[in-house]
Coordinates of C-alpha atoms in Angstrom, one line a residue:
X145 CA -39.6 -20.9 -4.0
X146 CA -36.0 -22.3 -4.8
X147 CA -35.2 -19.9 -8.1
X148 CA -31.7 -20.7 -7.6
X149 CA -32.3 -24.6 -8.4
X150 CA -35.0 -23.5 -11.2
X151 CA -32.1 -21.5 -12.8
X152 CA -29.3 -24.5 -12.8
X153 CA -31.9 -26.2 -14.5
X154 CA -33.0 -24.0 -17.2
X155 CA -29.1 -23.6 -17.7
X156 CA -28.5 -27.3 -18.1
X157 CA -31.3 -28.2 -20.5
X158 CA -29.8 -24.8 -22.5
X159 CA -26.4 -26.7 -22.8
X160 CA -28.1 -29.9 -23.7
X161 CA -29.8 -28.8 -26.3
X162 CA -26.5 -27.0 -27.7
X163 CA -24.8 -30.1 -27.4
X164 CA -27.6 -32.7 -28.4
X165 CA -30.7 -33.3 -26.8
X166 CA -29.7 -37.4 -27.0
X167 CA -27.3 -37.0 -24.6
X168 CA -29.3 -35.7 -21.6
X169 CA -30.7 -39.5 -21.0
X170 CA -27.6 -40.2 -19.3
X171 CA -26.6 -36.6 -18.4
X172 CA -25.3 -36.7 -14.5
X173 CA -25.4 -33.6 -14.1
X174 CA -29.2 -33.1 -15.0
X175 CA -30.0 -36.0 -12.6
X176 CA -28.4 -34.8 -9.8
X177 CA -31.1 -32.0 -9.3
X178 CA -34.1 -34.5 -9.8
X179 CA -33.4 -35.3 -5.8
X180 CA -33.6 -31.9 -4.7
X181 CA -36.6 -30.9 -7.4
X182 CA -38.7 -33.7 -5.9
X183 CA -38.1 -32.2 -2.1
X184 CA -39.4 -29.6 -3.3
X185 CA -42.3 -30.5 -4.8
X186 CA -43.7 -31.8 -1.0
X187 CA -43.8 -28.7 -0.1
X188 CA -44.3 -26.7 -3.5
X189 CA -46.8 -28.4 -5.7
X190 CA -45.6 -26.9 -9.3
X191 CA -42.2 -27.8 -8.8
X192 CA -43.5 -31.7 -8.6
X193 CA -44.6 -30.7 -12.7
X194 CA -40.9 -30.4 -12.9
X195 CA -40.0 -33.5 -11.9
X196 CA -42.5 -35.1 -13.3
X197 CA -41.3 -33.8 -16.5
X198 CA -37.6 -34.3 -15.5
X199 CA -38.3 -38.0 -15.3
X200 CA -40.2 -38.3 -18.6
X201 CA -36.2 -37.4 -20.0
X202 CA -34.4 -39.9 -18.6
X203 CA -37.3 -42.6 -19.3
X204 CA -36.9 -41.1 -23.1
X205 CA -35.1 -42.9 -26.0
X206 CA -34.1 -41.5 -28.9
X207 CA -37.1 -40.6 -31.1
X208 CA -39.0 -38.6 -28.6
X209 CA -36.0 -37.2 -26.1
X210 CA -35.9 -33.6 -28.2
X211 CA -39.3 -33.8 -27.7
X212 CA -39.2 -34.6 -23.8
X213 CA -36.4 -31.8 -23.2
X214 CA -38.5 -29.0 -25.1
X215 CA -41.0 -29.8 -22.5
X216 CA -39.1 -29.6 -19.4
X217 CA -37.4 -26.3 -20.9
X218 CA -40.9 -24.9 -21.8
X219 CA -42.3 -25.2 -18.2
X220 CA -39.1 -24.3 -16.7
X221 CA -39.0 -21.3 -18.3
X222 CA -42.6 -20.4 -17.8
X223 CA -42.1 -20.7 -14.2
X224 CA -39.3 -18.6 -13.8
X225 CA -40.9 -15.9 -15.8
X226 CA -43.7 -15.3 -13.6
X227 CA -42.0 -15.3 -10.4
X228 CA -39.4 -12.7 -12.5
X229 CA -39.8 -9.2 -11.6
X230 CA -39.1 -6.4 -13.7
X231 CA -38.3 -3.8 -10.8
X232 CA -35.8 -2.9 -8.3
X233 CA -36.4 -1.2 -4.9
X234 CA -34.0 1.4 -4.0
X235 CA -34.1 5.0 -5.0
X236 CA -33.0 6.1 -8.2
X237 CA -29.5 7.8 -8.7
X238 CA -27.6 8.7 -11.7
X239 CA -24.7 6.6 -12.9
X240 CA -21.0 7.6 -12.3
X241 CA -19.3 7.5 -15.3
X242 CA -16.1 8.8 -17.0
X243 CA -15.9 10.9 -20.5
X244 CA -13.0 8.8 -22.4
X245 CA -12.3 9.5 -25.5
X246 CA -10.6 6.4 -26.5
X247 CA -10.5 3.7 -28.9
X248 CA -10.4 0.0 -29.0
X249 CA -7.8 -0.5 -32.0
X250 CA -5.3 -3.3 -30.3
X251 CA -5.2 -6.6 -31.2
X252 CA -6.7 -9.1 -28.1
X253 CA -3.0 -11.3 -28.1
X254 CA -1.1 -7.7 -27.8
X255 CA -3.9 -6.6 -25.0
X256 CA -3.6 -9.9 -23.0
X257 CA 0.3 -9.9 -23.2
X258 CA 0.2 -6.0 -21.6
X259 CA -2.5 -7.1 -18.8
X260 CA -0.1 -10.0 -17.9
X261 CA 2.6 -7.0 -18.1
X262 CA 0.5 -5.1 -15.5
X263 CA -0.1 -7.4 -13.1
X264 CA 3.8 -9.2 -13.0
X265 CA 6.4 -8.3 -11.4
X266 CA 9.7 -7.3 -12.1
X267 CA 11.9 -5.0 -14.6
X268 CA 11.0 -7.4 -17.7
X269 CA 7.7 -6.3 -17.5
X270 CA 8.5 -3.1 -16.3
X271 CA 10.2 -2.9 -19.5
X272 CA 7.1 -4.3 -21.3
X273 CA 4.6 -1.3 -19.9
X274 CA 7.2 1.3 -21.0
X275 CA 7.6 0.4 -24.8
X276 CA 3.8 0.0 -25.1
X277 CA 3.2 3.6 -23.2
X278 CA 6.5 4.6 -26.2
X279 CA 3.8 3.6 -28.8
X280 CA 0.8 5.4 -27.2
X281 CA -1.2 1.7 -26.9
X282 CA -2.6 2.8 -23.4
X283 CA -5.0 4.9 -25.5
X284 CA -7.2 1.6 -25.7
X285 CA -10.0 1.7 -23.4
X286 CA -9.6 -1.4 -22.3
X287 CA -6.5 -1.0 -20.7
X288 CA -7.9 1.2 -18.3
X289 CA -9.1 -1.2 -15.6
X290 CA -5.8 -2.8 -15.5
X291 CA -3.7 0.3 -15.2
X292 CA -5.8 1.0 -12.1
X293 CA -5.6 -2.2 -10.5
X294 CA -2.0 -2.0 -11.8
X295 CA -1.8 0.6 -8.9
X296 CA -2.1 -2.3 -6.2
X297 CA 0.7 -3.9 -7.6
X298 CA 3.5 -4.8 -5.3
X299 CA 6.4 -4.1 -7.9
X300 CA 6.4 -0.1 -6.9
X301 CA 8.2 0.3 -10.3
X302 CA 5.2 -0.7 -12.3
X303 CA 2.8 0.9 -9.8
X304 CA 4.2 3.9 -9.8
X305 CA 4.7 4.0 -13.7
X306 CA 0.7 3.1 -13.4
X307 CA 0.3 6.2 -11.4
X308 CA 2.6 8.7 -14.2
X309 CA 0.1 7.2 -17.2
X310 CA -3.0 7.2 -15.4
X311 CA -2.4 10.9 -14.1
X312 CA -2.3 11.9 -18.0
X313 CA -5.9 10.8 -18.7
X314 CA -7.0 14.0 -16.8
X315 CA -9.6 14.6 -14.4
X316 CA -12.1 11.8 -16.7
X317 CA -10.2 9.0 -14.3
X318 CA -11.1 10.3 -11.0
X319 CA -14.7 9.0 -11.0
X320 CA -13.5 5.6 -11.5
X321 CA -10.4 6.3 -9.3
X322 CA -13.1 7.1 -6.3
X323 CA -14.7 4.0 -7.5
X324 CA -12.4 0.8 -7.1
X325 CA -11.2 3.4 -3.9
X326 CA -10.9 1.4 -0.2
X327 CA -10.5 3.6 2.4
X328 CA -9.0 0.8 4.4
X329 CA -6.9 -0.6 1.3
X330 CA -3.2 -0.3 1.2
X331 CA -0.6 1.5 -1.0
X332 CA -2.4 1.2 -3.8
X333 CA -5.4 2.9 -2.7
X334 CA -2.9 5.5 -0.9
X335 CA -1.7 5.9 -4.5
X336 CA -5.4 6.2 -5.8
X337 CA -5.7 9.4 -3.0
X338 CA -2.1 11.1 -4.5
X339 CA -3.6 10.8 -8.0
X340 CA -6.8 12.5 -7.1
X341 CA -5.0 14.8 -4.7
X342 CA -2.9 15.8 -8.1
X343 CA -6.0 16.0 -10.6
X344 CA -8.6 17.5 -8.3
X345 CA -6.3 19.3 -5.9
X346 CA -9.1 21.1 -3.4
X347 CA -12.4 20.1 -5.1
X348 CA -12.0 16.7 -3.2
X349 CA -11.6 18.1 0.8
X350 CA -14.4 15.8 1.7
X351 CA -12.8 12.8 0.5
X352 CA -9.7 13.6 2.1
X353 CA -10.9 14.5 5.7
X354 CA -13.2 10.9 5.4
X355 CA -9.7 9.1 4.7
X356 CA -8.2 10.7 7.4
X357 CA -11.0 10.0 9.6
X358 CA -11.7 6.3 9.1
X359 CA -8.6 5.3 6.6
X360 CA -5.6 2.9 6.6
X361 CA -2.5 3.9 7.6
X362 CA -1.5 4.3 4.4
X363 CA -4.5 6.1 2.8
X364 CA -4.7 8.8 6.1
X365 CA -0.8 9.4 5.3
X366 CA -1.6 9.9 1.7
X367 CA -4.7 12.4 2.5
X368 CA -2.9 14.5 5.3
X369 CA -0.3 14.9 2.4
X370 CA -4.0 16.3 0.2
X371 CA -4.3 18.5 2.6
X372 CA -1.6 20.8 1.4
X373 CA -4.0 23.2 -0.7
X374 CA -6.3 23.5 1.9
X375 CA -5.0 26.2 4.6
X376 CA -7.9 26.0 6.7
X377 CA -6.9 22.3 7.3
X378 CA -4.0 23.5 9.5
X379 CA -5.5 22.9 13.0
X380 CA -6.1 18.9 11.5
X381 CA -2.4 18.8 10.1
X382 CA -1.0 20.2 13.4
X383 CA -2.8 17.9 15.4
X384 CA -1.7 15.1 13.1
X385 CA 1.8 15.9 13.6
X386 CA 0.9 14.2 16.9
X387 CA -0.2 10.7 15.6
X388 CA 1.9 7.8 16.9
X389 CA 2.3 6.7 13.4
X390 CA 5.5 8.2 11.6
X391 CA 4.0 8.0 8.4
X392 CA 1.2 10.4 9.0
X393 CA 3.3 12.7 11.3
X394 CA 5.4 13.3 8.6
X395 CA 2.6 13.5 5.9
X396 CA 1.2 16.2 8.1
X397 CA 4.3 17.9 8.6
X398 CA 5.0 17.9 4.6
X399 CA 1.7 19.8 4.4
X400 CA 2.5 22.1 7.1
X401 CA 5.8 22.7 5.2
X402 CA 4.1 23.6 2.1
X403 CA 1.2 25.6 3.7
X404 CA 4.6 27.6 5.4
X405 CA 2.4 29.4 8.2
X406 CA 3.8 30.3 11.4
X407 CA 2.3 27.7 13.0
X408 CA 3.8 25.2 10.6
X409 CA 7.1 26.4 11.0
X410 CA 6.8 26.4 14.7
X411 CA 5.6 23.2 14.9
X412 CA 8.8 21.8 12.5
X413 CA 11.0 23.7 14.8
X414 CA 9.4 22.0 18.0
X415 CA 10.0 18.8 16.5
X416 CA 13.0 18.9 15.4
X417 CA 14.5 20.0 18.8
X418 CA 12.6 17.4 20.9
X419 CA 13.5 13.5 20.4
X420 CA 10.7 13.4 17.5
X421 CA 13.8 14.9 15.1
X422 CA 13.5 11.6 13.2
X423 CA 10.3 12.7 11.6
X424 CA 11.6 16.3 10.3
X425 CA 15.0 14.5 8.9
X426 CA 12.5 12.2 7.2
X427 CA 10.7 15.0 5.9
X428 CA 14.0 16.7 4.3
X429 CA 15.5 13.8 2.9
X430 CA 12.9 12.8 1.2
X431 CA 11.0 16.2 0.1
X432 CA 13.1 19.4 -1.3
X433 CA 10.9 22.0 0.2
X434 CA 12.4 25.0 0.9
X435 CA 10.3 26.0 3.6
X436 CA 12.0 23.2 5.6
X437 CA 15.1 24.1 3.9
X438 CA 14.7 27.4 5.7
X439 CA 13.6 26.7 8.8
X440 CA 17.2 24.0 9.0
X441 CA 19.6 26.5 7.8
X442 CA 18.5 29.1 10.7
X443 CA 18.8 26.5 13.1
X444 CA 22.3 25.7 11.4
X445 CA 23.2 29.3 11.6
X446 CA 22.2 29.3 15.8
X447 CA 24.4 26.7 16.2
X448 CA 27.2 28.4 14.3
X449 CA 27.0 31.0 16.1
X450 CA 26.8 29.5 19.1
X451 CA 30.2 28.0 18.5
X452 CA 31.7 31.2 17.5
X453 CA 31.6 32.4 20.5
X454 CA 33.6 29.4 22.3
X455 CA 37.4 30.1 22.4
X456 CA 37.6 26.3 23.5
X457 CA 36.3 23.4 21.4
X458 CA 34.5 20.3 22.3
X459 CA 33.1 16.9 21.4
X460 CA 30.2 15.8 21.9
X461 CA 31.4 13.3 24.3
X462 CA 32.9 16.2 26.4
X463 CA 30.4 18.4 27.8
X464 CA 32.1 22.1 28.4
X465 CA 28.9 23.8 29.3
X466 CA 25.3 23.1 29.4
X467 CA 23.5 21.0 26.0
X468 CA 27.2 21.7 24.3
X469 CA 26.8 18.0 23.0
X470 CA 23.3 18.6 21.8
X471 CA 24.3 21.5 19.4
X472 CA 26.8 19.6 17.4
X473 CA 24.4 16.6 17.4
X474 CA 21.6 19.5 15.6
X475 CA 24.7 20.8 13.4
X476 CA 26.1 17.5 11.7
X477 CA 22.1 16.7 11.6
X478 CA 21.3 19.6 9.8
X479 CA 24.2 19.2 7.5
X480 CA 22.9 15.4 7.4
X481 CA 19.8 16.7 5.8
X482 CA 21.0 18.9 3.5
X483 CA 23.5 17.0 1.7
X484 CA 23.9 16.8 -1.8
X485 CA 20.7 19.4 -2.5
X486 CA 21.9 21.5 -4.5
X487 CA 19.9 24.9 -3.4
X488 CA 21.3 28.2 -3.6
X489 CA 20.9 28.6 0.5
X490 CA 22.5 25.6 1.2
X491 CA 25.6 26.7 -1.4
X492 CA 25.7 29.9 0.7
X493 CA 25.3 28.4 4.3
X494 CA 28.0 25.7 4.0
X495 CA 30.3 28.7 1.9
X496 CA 29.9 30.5 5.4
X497 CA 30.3 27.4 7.5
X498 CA 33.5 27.0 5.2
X499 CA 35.1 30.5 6.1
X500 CA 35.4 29.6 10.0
X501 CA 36.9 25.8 8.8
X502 CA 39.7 26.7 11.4
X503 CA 37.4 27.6 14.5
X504 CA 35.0 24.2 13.7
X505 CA 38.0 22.1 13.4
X506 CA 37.9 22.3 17.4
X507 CA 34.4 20.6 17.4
X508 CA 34.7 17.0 16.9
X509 CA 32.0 14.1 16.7
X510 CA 31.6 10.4 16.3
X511 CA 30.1 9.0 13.1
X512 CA 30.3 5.0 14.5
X513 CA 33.3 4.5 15.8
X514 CA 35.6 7.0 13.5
X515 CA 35.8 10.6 15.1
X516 CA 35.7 13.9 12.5
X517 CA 35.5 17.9 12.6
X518 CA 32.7 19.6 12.0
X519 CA 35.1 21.3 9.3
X520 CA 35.6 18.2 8.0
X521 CA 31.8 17.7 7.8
X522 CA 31.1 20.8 5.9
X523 CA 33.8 19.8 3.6
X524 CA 32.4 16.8 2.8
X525 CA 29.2 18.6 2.0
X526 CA 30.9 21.1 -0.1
X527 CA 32.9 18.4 -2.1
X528 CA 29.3 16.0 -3.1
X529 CA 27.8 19.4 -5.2
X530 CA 31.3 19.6 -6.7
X531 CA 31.4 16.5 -7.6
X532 CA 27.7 15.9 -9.1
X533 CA 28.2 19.6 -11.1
X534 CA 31.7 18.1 -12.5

């Protein structure tokens, strides 16, 4: 039986009757389903009562039309409430919900005008999101969707401002986080693992490993970086370390970082002396850990050493002696990576870099096309914490 057409009809007469029964004689939209209510009826005999009585409507006038479209309403509506059912197959399973403890105090105008906020782009509305968050509106329940799907947003200054107020509802979110959550969704849904990751830490291992196993770039990246509380993840995050993607290798190798096992640190070490280096600079310019911190200034000291023991200089376009070039390509790397951090090992590596300026002054290098010292290098260093502490 065609429910579906039963349905359009019982909706149509509803709005005729709201508007005025008079007007269904010439109503085009009622008359378009008599066609399809008759075919029908050839086949299913009840459904010619309906078009029987759909007829009597239009051949109504005035006097008896309220009449005529009770009728047709009256054996509509029986019909579809014996073929309704009251059941649903499927085994029964509690409801996933979230423990808010908001209100609903805001007006609807100032509620539309931050939902427009959410979902636009640029710092205007950037601007917008911040002065309501200043006046604690986000306390309205139903701004909660729309922070979340705020998190898609392509703006990353309102998605990540999304991610700051969201993470301050508390671990209540993280059912409806897991929710609207596609493992093979973009940065938004990479942002929905991080805020988990941050509420939940541990308790959500299984969602994590699932995301690595069958996510998105983006969303495995985000849940090898997850992985960072969970130690006996290390043989995933090593192997990781080996995706073709960047993204996740250096995910992986953040965790590894922060995990700081010997096999970690071996790993970073590998890297960063094969032609996969671009992953572990990544991986310091962007994160302050001081694990990798560590693990760059001993290499840095190596090299240093290695030069100390050279009467001669070089360049690294003038190879003295075996991988000479190499080391002054790890050295002005390593002081690449550590520039401007102001860390209390760096302050002391670059002050002992700084007492043999004379000796690295006979080590030159090409950054594009203008040749410097390696002194001149560690100066440079030395002058950008200066500089920002002035």
């Amino acid at each position: 039986m065609s429910i579906p057409l039963l349905i359009e009809i019982q909706s149509e007469v509803r709005r005729l009757l709201i508007a005025g029964s008079e007007l269904a004689i010439e109503d085009f939209r009622l008359k378009k389903l008599l066609l399809p209510v008759k075919k029908a009826g050839k086949s299913i005999p009840i459904f010619s009562k309906v078009a029987d009585s759909l007829e009597k409507v239009f051949d109504s006038d005035n006097n008896n039309i309220a009449e005529r479209l009770l009728e047709l309403a009256t054996i509509v509506n029986a019909i579809l409430y014996t073929q309704s059912r009251t059941n649903m197959e499927g085994d029964i399973a509690n409801i996933v919900s979230a423990e808010y403890n908001f209100s609903t105090y805001i007006l609807s105008r100032r509620l539309s005008s931050l939902i427009v906020a959410l979902t636009g782009k640029g710092s205007s509305q950037l601007r917008i999101i911040k002065e309501a968050y200043c006046e604690g509106v986000f306390q309205d329940l139903r701004l909660v969707n729309p922070l979340i799907v705020a998190l898609d947003n392509k703006f990353a200054g309102i998605a990540d401002f999304a991610m700051e107020i969201i993470e301050k509802y508390g671990q209540t979110i993280v059912p409806v986080l897991k929710k609207s959550f596609d493992f093979k969704g973009g940065k938004g849904h990479a942002r929905r693992i991080e805020l988990i990751s941050r509420l939940k830490g541990a308790e959500e291992k299984e969602l994590y490993l699932e995301a690595i196993e069958k996510g998105s770039i983006e969303v495995k990246a985000s849940a090898a970086r997850a992985l960072k509380d969970l130690p006996e993840c290390e043989p995933i995050l090593l192997e990781l370390s080996k995706d073709n993607k960047k993204d996740i290798k250096v995910a992986s190798l953040f965790s590894l970082a922060y995990l700081d096992t010997d096999a970690g640190r071996e790993r970073i070490i590998e890297m960063f002396l094969s032609k996969e280096r671009d992953s572990v600079i990544q991986l310091a310019k962007v994160y302050s850990l001081k694990s990798v911190t560590r693990i760059l200034l001993d290499e840095g000291r190596k090299r240093l050493e290695e030069f100390l023991k050279l009467k001669r200089g070089f360049s690294d376009f003038t190879c003295l002696r075996k991988n000479s070039n190499n080391d002054i390509k790890i050295f002005v790397t390593i002081l690449a990576c550590i520039e401007g951090k102001n860390d209390p090992q760096i302050i002391d590596f670059l002050k002992e870099c700084s007492t043999y300026s004379g000796h690295l002054k006979k080590f030159g290098f090409y950054l594009g096309r203008k040749g410097k010292t390696l002194a001149e290098q560690v100066d440079y260093n030395i002058n950008i914490i200066k500089d920002r502490d002035a």
